Coordinates of N, CA, C and O in Angstrom, one line a residue:
X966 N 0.9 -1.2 0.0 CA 0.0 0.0 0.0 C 0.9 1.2 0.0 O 1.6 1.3 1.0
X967 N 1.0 2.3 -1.1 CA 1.7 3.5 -0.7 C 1.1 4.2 0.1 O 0.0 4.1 0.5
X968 N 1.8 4.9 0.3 CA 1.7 6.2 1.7 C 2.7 7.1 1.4 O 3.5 6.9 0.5
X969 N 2.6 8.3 2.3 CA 3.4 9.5 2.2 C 3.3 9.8 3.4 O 2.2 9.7 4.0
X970 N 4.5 10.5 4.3 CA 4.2 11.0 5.6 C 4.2 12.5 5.5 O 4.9 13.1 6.3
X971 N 3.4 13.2 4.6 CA 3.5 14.8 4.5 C 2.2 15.0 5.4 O 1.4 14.2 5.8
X972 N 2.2 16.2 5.4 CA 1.2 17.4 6.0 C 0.6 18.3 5.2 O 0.9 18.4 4.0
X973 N -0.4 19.1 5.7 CA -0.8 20.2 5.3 C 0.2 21.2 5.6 O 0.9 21.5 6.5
X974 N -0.2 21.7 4.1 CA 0.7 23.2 3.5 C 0.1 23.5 2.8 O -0.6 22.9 2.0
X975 N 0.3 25.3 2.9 CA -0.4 26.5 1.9 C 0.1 26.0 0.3 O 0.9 25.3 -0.3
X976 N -0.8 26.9 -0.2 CA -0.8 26.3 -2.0 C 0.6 27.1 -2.2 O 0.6 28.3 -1.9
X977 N 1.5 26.8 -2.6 CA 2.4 27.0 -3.1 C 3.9 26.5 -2.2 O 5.0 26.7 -2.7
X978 N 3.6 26.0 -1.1 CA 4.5 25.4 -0.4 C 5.3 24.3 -0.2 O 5.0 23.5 -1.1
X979 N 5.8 23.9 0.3 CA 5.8 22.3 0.9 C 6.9 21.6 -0.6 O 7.5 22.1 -1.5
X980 N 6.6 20.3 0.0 CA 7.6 19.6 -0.9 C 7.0 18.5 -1.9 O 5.9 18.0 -1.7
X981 N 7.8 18.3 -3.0 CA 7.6 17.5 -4.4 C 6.8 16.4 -4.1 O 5.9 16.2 -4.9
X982 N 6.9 15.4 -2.9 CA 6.1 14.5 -2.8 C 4.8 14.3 -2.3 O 4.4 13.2 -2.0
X983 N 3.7 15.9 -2.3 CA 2.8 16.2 -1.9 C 2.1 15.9 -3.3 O 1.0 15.4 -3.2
X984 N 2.7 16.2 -4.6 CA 1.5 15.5 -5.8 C 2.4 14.6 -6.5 O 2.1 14.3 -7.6
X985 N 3.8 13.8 -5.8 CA 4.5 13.3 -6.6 C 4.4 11.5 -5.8 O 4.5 10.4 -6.5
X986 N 4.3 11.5 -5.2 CA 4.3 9.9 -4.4 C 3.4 8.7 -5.2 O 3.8 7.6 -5.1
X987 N 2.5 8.9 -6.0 CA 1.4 8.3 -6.3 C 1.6 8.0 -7.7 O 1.3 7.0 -8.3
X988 N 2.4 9.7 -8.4 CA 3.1 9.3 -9.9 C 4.2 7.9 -9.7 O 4.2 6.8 -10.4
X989 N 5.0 8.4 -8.5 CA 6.1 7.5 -8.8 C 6.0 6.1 -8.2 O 6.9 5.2 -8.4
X990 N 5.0 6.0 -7.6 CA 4.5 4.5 -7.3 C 3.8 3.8 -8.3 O 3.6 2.6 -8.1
X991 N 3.2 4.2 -9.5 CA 3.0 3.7 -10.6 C 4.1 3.9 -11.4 O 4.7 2.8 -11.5
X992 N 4.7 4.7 -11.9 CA 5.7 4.6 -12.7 C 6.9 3.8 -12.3 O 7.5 3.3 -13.2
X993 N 7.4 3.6 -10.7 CA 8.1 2.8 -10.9 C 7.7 0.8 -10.9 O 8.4 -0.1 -11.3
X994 N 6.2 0.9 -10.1 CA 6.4 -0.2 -9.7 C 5.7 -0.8 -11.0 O 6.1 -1.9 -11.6
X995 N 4.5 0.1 -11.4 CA 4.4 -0.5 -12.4 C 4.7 -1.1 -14.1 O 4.6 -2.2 -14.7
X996 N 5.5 0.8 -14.5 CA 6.0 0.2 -15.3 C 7.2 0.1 -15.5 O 7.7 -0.7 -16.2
X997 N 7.7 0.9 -14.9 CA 9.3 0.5 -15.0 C 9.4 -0.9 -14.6 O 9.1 -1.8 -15.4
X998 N 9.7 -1.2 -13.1 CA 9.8 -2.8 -12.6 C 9.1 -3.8 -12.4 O 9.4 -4.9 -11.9
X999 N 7.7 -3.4 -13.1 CA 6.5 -4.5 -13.6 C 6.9 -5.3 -12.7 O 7.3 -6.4 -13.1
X1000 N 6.8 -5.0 -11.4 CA 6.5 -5.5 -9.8 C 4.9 -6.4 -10.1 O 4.7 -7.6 -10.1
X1001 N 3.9 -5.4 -10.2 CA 2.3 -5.1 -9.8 C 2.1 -5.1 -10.9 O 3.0 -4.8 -11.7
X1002 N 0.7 -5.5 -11.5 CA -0.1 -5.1 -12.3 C -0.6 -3.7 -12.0 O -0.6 -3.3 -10.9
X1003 N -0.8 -3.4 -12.8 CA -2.3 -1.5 -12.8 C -3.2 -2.1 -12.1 O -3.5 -1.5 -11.0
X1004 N -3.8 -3.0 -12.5 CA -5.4 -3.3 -11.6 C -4.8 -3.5 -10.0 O -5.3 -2.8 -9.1
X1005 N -4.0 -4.2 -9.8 CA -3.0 -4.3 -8.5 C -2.7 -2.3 -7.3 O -3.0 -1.6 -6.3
X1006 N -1.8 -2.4 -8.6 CA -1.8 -0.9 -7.8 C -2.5 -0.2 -7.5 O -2.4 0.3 -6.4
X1007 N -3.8 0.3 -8.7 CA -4.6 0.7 -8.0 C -5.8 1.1 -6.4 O -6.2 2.0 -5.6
X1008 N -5.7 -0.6 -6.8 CA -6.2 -1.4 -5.7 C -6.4 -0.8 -4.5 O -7.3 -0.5 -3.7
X1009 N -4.4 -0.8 -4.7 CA -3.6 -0.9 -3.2 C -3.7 0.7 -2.8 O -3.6 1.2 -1.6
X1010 N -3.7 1.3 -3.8 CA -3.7 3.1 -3.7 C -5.3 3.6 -3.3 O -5.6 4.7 -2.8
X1011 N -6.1 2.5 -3.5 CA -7.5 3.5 -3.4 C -8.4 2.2 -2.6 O -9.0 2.8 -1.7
X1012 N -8.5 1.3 -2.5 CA -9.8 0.2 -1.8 C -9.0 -0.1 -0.9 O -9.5 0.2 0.2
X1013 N -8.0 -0.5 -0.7 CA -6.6 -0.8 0.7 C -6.7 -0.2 1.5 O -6.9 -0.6 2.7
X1014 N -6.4 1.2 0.8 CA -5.9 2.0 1.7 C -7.4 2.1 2.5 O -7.5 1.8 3.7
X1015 N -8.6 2.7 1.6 CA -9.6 3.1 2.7 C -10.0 2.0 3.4 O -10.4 2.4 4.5
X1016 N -10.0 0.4 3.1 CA -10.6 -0.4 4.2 C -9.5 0.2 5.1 O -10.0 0.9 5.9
X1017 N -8.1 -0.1 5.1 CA -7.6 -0.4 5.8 C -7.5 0.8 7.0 O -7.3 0.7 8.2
X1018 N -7.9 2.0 6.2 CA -8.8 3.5 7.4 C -10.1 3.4 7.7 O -10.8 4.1 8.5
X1019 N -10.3 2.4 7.1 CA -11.8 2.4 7.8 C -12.8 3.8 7.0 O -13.9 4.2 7.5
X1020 N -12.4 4.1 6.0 CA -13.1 4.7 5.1 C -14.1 3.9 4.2 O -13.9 3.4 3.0
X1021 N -15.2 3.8 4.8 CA -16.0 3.4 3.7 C -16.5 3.9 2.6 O -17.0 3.2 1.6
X1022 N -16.6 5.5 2.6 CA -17.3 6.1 1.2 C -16.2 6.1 0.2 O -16.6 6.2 -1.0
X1023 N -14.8 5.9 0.5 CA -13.6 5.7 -0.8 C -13.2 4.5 -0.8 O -13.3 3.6 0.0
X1024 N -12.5 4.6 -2.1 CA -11.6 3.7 -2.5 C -12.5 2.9 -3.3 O -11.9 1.8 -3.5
X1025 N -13.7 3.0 -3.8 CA -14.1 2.2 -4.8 C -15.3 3.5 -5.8 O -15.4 4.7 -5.7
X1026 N -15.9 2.5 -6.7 CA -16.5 3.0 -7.9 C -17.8 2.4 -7.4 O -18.0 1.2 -7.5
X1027 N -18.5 3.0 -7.0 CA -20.1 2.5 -6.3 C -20.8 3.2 -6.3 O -20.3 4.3 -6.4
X1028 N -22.4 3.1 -6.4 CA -23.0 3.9 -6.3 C -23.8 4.2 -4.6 O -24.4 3.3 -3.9
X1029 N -23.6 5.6 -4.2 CA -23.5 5.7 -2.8 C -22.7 6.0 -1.7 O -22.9 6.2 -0.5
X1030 N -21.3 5.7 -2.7 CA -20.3 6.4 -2.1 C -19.7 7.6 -3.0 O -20.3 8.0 -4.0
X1031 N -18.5 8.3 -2.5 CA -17.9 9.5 -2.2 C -17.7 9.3 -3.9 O -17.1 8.2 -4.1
X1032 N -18.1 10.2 -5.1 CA -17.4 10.1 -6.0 C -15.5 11.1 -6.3 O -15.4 12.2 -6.8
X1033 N -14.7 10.1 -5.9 CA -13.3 10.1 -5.7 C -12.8 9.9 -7.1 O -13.4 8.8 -7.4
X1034 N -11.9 10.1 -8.3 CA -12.0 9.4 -9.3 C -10.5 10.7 -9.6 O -10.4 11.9 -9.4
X1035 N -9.5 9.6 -10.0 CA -8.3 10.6 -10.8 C -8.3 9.4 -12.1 O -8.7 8.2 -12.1
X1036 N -7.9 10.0 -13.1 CA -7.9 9.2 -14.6 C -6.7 9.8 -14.8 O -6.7 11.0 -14.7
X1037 N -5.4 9.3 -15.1 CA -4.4 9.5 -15.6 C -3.7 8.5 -16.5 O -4.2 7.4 -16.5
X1038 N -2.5 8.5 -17.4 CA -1.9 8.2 -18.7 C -0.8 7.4 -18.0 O 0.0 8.1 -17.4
X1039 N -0.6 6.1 -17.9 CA 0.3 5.6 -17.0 C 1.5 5.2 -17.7 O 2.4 4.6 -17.2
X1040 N 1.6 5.9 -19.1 CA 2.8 5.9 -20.1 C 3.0 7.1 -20.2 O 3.9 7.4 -21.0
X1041 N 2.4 8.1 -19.7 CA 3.1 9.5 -19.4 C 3.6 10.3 -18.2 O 4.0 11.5 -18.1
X1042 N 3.4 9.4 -17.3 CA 3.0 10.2 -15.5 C 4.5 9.9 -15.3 O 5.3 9.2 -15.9
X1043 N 4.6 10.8 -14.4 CA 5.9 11.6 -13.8 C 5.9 12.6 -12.8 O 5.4 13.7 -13.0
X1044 N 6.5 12.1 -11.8 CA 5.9 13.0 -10.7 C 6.5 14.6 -11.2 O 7.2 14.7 -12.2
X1045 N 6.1 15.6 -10.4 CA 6.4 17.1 -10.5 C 8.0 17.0 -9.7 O 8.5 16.3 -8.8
X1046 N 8.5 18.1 -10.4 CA 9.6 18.7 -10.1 C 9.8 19.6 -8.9 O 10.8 20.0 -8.4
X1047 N 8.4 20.0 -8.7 CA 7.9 21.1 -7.6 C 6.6 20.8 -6.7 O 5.4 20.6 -7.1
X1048 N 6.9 20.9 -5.6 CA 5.3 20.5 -5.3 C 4.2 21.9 -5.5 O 3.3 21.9 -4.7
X1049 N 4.3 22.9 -6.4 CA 3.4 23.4 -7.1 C 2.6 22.9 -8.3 O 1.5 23.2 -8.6
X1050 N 3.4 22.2 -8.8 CA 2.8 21.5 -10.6 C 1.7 20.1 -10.1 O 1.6 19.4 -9.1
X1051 N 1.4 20.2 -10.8 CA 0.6 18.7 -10.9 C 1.9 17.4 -12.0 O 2.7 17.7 -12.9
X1052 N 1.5 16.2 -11.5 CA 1.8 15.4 -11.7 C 1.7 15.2 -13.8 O 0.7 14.8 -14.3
X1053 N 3.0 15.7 -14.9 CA 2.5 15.3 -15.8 C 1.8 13.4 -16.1 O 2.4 12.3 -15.9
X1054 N 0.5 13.6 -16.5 CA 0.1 12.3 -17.2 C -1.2 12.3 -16.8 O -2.0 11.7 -17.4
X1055 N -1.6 13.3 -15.2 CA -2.7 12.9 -14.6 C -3.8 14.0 -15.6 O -3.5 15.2 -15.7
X1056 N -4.7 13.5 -16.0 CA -5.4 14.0 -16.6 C -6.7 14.9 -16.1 O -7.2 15.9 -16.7
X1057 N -7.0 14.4 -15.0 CA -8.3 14.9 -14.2 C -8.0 14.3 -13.0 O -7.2 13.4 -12.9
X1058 N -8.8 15.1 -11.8 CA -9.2 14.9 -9.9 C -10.5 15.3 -10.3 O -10.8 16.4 -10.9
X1059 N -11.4 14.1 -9.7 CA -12.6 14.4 -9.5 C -12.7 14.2 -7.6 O -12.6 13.1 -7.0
X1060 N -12.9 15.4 -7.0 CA -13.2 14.9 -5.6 C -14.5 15.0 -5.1 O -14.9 16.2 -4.9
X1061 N -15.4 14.0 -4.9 CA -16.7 13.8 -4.7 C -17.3 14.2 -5.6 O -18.3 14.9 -5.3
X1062 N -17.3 14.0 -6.8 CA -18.0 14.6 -8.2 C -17.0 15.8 -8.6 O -16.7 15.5 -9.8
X1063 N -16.4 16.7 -8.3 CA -16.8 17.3 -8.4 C -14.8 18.1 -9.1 O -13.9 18.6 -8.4
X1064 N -14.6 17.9 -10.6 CA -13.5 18.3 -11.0 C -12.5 19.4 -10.1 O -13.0 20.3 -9.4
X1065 N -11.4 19.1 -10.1 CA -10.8 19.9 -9.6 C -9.6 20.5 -10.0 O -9.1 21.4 -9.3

C-alpha cells in the first residue's frame, strides 16, 4: 500500500512529494519494474488504503459512495519537479463529483 508522511501546506508550499508519491509508485512499480499489475496498484492506492482507514465512502467506484476518481496516462506520468505543478500524465481529480 503506498503512503506518504506529509502534511498540510499552503498552496504554493511544501515539498515535491505532496503530488509526486502516487506518480512515482505507478511509474516505478508499475511500469518500470513490472512488480504489480495496474489493476493491483490501484487497488492498493484506493480500496486498501480506505478499508484499511476504515473509510468506507472511498476507495471504490459505487453507487453511494464518495465520488473520488483521478484518470491518468500511465505511459506518461511523472511526478512534479515542484510540489506546485501537478503530476504530468494525470489527466483529471474528481473529488466527490466534483473536478478539480
Amino acid at each position: 500500500m503506498p503512503s506518504s508522511d506529509i502534511g498540510p501546506y499552503k498552496k504554493g508550499e511544501g515539498h515535491p512529494q505532496i503530488s509526486g508519491i502516487f506518480p512515482k509508485y505507478f511509474r516505478c512499480m508499475v511500469r518500470e519494474r513490472k512488480e504489480i499489475s495496474l489493476i493491483e496498484a490501484v487497488r492498493k492506492a484506493t480500496f486498501l488504503s480506505a478499508e484499511t482507514m476504515g473509510l468506507k465512502q472511498k476507495g471504490r467506484i459505487k453507487k453511494g459512495t464518495d465520488a473520488d476518481v483521478v484518470i491518468f496516462d500511465i505511459d506518461t506520468m511523472i511526478k512534479p519537479q515542484k510540489a506546485i505543478f501537478s503530476p504530468v500524465g494525470v489527466k483529471l481529480f474528481q473529488i466527490l463529483g466534483y473536478a478539480s
